[in-house]
Short mmCIF file of C-alpha atoms and ligand atoms in Angstrom, two decimals:
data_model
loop_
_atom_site.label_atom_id
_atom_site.label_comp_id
_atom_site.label_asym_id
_atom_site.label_seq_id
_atom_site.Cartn_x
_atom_site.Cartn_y
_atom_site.Cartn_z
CA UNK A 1 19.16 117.65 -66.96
CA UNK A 2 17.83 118.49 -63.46
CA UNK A 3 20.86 116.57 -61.94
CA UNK A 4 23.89 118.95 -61.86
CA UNK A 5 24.62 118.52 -57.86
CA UNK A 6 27.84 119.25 -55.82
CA UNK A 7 26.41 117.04 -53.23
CA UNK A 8 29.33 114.73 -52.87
CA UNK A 9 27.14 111.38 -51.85
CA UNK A 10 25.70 111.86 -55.49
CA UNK A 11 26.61 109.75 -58.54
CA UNK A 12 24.73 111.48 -61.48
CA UNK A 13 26.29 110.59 -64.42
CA UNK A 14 28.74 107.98 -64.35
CA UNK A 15 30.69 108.80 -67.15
CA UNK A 16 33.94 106.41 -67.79
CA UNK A 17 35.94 107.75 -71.00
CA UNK A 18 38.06 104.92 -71.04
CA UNK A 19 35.46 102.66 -71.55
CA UNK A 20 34.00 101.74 -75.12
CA UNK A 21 30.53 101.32 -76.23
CA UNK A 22 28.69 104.10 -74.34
CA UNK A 23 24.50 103.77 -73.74
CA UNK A 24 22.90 106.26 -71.67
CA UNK A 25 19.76 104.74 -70.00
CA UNK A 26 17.23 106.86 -68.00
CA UNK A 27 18.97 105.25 -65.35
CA UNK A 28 22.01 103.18 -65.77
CA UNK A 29 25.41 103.63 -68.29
CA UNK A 30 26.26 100.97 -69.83
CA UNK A 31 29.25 99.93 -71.63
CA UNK A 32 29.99 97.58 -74.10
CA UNK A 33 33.28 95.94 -73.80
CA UNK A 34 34.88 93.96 -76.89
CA UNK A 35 34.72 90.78 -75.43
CA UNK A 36 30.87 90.27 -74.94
CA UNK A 37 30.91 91.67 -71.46
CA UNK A 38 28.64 94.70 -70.26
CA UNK A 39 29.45 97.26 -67.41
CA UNK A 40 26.23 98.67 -65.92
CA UNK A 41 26.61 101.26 -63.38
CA UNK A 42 23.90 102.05 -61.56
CA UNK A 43 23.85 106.21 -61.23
CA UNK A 44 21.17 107.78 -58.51
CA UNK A 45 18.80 109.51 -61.26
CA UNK A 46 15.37 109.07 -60.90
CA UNK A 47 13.13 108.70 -63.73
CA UNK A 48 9.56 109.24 -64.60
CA UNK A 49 7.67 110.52 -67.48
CA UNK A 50 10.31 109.62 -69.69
CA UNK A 51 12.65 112.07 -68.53
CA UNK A 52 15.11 112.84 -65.32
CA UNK A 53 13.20 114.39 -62.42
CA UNK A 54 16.59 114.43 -59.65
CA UNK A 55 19.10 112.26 -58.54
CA UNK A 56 18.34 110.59 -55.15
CA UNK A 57 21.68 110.12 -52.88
CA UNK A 58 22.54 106.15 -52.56
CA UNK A 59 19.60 105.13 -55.16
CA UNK A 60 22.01 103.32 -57.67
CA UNK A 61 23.35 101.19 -54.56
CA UNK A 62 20.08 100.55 -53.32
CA UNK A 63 18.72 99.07 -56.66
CA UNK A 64 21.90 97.37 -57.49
CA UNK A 65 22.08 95.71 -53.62
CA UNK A 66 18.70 94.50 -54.98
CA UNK A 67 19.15 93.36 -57.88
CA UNK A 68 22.13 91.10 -56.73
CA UNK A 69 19.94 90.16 -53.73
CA UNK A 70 17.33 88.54 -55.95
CA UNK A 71 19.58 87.43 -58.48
CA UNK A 72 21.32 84.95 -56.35
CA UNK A 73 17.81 84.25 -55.24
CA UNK A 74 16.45 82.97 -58.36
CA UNK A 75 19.85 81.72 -60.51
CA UNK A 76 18.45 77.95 -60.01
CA UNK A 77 15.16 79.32 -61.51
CA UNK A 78 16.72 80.52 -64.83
CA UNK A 79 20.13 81.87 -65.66
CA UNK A 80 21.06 85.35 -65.28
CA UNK A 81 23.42 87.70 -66.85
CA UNK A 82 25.54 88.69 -63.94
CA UNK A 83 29.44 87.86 -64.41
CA UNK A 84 30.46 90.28 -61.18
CA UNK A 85 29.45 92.69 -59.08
CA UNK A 86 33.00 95.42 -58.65
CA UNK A 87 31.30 98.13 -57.11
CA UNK A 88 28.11 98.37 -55.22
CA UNK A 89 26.73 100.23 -58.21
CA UNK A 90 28.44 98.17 -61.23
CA UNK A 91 27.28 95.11 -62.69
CA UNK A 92 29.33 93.78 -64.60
CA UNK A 93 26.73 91.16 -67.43
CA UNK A 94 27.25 89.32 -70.22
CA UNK A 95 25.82 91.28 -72.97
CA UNK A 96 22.84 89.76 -74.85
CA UNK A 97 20.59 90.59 -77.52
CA UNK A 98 17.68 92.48 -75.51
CA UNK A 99 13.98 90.77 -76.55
CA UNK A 100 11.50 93.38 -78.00
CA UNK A 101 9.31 92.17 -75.24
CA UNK A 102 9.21 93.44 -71.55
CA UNK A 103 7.49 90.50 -69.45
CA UNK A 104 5.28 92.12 -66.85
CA UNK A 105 4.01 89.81 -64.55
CA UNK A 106 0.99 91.25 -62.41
CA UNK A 107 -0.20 89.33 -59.69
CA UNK A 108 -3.07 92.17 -58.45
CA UNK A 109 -5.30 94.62 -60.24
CA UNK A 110 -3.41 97.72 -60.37
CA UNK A 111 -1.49 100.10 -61.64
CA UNK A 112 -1.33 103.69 -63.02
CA UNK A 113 0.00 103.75 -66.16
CA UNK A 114 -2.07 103.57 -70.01
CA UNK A 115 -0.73 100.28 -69.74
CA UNK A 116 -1.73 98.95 -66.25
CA UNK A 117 -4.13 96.71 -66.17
CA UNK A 118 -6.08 98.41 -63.58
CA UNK A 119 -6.39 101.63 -65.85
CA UNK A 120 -7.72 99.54 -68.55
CA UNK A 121 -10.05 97.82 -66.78
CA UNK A 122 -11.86 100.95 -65.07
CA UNK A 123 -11.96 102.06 -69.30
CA UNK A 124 -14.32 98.68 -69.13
CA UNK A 125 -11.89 96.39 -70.92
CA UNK A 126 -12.61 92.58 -69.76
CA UNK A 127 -10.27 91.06 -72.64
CA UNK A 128 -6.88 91.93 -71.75
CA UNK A 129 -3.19 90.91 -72.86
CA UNK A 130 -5.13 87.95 -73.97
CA UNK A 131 -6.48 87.17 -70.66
CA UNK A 132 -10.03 86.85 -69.87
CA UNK A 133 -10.91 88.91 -66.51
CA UNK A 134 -13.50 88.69 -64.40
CA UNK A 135 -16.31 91.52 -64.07
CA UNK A 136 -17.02 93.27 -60.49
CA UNK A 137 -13.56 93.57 -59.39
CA UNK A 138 -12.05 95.92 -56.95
CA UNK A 139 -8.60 98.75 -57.23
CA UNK A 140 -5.83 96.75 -56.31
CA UNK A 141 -7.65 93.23 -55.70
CA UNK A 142 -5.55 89.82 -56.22
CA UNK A 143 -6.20 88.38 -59.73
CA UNK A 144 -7.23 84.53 -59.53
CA UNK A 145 -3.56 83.81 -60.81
CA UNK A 146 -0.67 86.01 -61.87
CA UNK A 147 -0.82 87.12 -65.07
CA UNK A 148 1.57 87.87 -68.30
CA UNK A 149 0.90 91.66 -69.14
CA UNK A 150 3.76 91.71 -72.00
CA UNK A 151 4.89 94.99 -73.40
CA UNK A 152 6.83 96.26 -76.75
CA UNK A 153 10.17 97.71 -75.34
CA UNK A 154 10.79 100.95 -76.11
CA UNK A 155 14.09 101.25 -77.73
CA UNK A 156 15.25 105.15 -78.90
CA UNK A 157 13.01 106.21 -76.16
CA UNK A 158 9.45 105.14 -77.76
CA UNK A 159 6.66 104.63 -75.66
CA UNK A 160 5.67 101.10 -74.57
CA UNK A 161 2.11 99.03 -76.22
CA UNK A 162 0.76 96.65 -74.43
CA UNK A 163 1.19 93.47 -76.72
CA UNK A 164 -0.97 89.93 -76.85
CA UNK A 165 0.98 86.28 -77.15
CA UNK A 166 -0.68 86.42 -80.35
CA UNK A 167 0.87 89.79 -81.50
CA UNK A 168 3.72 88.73 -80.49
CA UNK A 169 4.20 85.65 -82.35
CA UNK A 170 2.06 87.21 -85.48
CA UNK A 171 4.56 90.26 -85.38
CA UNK A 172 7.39 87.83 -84.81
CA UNK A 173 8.64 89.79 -81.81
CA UNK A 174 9.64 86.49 -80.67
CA UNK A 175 9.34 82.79 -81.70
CA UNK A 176 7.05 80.13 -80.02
CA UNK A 177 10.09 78.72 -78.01
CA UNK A 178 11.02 81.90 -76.98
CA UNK A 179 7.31 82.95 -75.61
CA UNK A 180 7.06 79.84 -73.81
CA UNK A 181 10.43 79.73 -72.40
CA UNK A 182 10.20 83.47 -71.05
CA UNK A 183 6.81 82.94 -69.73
CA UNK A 184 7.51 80.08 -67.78
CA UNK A 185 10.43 81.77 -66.36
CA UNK A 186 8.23 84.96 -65.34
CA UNK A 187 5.59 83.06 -63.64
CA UNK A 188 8.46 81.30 -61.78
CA UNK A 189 10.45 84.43 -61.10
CA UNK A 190 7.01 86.17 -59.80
CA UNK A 191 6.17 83.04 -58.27
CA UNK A 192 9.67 83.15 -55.93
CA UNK A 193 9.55 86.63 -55.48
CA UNK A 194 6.33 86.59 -53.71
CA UNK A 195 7.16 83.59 -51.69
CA UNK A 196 10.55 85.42 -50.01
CA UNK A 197 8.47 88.89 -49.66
CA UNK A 198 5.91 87.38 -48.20
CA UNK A 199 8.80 86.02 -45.63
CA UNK A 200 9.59 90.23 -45.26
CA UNK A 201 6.19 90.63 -44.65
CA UNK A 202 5.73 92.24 -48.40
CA UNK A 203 3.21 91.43 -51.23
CA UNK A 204 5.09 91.68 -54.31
CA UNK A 205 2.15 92.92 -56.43
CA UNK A 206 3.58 93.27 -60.09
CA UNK A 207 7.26 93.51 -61.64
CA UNK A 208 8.88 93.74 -65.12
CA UNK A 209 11.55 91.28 -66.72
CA UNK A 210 13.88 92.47 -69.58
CA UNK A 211 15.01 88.56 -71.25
CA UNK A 212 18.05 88.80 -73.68
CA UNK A 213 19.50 85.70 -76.14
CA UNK A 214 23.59 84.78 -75.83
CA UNK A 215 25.17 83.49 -78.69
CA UNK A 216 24.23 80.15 -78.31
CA UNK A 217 20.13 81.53 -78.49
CA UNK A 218 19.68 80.53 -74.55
CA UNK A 219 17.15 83.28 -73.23
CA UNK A 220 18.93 84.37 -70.28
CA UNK A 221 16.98 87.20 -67.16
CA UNK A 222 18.97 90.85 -67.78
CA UNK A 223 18.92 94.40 -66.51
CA UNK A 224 17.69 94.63 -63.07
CA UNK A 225 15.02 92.38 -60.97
CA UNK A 226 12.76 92.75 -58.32
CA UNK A 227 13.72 96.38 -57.57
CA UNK A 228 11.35 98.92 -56.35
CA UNK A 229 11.68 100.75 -59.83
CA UNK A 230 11.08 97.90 -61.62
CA UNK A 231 7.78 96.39 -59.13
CA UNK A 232 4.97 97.32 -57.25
CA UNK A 233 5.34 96.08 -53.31
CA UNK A 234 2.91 96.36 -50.68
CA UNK A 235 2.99 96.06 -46.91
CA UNK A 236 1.15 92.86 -46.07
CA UNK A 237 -0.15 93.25 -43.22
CA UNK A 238 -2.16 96.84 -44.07
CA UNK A 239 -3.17 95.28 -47.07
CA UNK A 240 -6.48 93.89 -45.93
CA UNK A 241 -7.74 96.26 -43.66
CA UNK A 242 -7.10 98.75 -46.64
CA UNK A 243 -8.24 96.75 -49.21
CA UNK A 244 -11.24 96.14 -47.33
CA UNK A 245 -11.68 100.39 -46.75
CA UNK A 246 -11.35 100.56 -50.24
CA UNK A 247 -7.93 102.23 -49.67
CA UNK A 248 -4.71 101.81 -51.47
CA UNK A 249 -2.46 99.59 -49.92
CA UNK A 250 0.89 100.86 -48.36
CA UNK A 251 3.54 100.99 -50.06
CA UNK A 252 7.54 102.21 -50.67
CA UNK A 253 6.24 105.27 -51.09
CA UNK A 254 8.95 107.13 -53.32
CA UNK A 255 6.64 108.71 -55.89
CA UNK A 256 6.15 112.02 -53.64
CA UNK A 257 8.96 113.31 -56.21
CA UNK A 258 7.24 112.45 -58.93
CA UNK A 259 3.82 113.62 -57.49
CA UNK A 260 4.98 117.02 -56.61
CA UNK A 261 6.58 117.75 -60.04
CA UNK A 262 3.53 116.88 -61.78
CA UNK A 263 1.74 119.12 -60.07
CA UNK A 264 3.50 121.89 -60.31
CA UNK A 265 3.80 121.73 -64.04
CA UNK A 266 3.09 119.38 -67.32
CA UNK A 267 5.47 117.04 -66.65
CA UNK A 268 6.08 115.67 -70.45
CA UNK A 269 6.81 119.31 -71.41
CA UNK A 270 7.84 121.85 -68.69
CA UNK A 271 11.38 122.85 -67.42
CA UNK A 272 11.36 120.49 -63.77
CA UNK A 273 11.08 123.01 -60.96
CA UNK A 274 14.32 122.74 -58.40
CA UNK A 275 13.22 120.04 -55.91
CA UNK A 276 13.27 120.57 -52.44
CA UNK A 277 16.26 119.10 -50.48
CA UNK A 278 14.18 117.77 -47.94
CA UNK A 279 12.27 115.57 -50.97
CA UNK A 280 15.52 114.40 -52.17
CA UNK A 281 16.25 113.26 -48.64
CA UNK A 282 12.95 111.72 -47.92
CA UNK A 283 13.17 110.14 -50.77
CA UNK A 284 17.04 108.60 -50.36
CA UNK A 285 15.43 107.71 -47.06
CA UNK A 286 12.51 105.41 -48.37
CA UNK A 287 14.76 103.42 -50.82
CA UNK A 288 16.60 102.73 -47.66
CA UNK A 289 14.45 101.27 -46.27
CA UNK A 290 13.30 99.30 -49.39
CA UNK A 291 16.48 97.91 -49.70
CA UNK A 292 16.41 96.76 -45.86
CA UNK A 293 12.82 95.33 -45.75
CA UNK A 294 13.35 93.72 -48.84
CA UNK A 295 16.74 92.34 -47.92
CA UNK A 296 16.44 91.72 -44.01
CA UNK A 297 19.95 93.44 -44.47
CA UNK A 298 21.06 96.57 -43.07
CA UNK A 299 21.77 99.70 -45.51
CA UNK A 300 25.47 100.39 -45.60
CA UNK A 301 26.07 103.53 -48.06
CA UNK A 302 29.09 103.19 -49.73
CA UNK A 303 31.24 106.33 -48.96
CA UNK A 304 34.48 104.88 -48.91
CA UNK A 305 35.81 107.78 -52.25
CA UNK A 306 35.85 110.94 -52.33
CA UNK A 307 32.85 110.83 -54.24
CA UNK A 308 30.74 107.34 -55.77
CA UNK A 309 32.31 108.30 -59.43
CA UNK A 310 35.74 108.05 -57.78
CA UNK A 311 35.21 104.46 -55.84
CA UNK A 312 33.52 103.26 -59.24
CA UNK A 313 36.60 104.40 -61.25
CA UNK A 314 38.79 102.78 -58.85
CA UNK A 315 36.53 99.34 -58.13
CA UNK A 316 36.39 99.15 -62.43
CA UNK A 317 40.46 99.74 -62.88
CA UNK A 318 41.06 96.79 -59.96
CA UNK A 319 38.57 95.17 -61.01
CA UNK A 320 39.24 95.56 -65.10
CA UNK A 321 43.19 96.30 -64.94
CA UNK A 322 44.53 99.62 -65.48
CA UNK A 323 44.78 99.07 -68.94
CA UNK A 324 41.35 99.57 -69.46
CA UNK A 325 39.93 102.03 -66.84
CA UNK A 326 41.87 104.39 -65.45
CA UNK A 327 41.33 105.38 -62.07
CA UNK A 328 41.90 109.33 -62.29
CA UNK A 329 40.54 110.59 -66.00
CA UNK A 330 42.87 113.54 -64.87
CA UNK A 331 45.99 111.65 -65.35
CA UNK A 332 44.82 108.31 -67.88
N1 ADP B 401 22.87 91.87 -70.22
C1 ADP B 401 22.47 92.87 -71.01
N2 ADP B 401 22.87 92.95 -72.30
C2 ADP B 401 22.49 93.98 -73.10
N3 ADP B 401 21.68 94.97 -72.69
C3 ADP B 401 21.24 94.97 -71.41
C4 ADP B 401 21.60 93.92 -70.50
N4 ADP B 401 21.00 94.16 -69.31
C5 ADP B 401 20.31 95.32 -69.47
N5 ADP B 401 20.44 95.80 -70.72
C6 ADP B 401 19.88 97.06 -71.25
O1 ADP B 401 20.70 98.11 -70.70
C7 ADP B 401 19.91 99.25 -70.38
C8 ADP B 401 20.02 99.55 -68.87
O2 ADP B 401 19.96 100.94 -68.62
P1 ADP B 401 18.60 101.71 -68.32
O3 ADP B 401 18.92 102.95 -67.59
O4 ADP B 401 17.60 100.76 -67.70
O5 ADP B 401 18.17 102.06 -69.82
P2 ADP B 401 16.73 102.39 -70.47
O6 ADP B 401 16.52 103.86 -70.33
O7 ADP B 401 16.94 101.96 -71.91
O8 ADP B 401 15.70 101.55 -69.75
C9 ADP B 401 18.49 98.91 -70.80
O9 ADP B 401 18.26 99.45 -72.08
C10 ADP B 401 18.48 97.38 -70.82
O10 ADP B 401 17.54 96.88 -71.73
MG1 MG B 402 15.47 100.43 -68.00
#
């Protein structure tokens, strides 16, 4: 993995031995507790063709202050999975049973994945996710109302297939219940989300939802919402004038990372080249500044340990009891 770092800002890895239940995400660790609850912490890798490209100092903060942002934002919409937040990089959920489905809402044509609707619609493709679009439109132009693009979720690192209602309910991915609850949920979600970016002077363009089940079958919102890894955002007030240029519209514009390793080799298959420090700080930079736009909230990094891994160890054994976490693995 490209992120071995000294840099003491840095939290890489995240990895809690006391703690039971281990999953290594691209991005997050999460552990399973015995009692139903999940602890996500929220490391400061950065991920993109399926694979680590660097870890970005104060990213897992960022997405996390967020997350919780939006969370609180939306819990009269539908319930969410948060149960606390310890650390500014630790959720601590309720653990649910993750949907095979990830609910992309997309409220503009765009997009840059095999997936996205816009690439599929320069292949020619009117018929799409079981939505009828119309011919003659422009990169990045608002669709007449947000649509449902869903996705198969890749679990075991599998590569995600765009998916119809149809599929989903003839491949049983989820019930009838569970397709209409989810979907009005998304459209609500998307539909609040642009509403308080448009207040930040944002266009929240297109986002993902990961839905999970609790015992009880409710379909509660998981994993992370509204983050600039997880949606598309777009300065509102360039967006016409660029639009109108036939431009792309301004955004958080974190993917230099990503768009300077894939130059400089195949990015599915290469060693990653070392990335320039002054990348990694441009980049720590922009999710700043994500965080505050998004937020109206000044950024306050978190440096109060010796390093994030520390503060998380200590926030989780307060937070957990001793018993459970201890807060130096050197002396458990
Ligand atoms: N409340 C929850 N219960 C169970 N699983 C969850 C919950 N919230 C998020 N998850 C899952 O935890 C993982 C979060 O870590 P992440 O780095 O995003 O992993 P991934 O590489 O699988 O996307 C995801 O697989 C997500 O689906
Ligand atoms: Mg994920």
């Amino acid at each position: 993995m490209s992120t071995e770092t000294t840099d003491p800002r840095i939290l890489a890895d995240a990895d809690l031995p006391d703690l039971p239940g281990r999953y290594s995400g691209k991005v997050r660790e999460n552990y399973d507790l015995s009692d139903g609850r999940r602890v996500i912490v929220a490391t400061d890798r950065l991920s993109a063709f399926d694979r680590i490209l660097a870890a970005i100092p104060w990213k897992g903060q960022v997405l996390t202050g967020i997350s919780r942002f939006w969370f609180e934002r939306t819990a009269d919409i539908c319930p969410n999975h948060v149960i606390a937040y310890p650390d500014p990089c630790v959720v601590v959920a309720r653990r649910l049973a993750i949907l095979p489905v990830e609910i992309v809402v997309r409220g503009y044509l765009a997009g840059t994945t095999g997936t996205s609707v816009l690439t599929l619609y320069r292949r020619g493709e009117r018929a799409m996710y079981g939505t009828r679009f119309p011919d003659g439109m422009r990169d990045n132009e608002r669709l007449p109302a947000p649509v449902i693009t869903p996705t198969s979720k890749a679990f075991d690192a599998g590569h995600d297939e765009p998916l119809t209602p149809d599929g989903i309910l003839s491949a049983g991915l989820l019930t009838p219940d569970q397709w209409e609850t989810v979907s009005a949920y998304a459209l609500a979600l998307f539909a609040r989300g642009q509403e308080l970016a448009a207040e930040r002077g944002l266009i929240l363009a297109d986002t993902k939802y990961e839905f999970g089940t609790d015992g009880d079958g409710r379909i509660v919102l998981a994993d992370e919402i509204h983050t600039p890894d997880s949606s598309r955002y777009w300065r509102a007030e360039t967006y016409p004038a660029r639009f109108a240029a036939g431009e792309r519209p301004e955004s958080f514009d974190k993917d230099f990372v990503r768009d300077w390793v894939a130059k400089r080799c195949d990015p599915y298959r290469d060693p990653i080249p070392t990335i320039p420090a002054d990348l990694i700080e441009q980049t720590s930079a922009v999710y700043a500044q994500a965080f505050e736009t998004i937020t109206g909230e000044p950024f306050r990094p978190d440096a109060s340990g010796p390093t994030p891994l520390a503060r998380v160890r200590r926030n989780l054994a307060a937070y957990l009891g001793r018993g459970e976490v201890s807060p130096d693995p050197e002396r458990p």
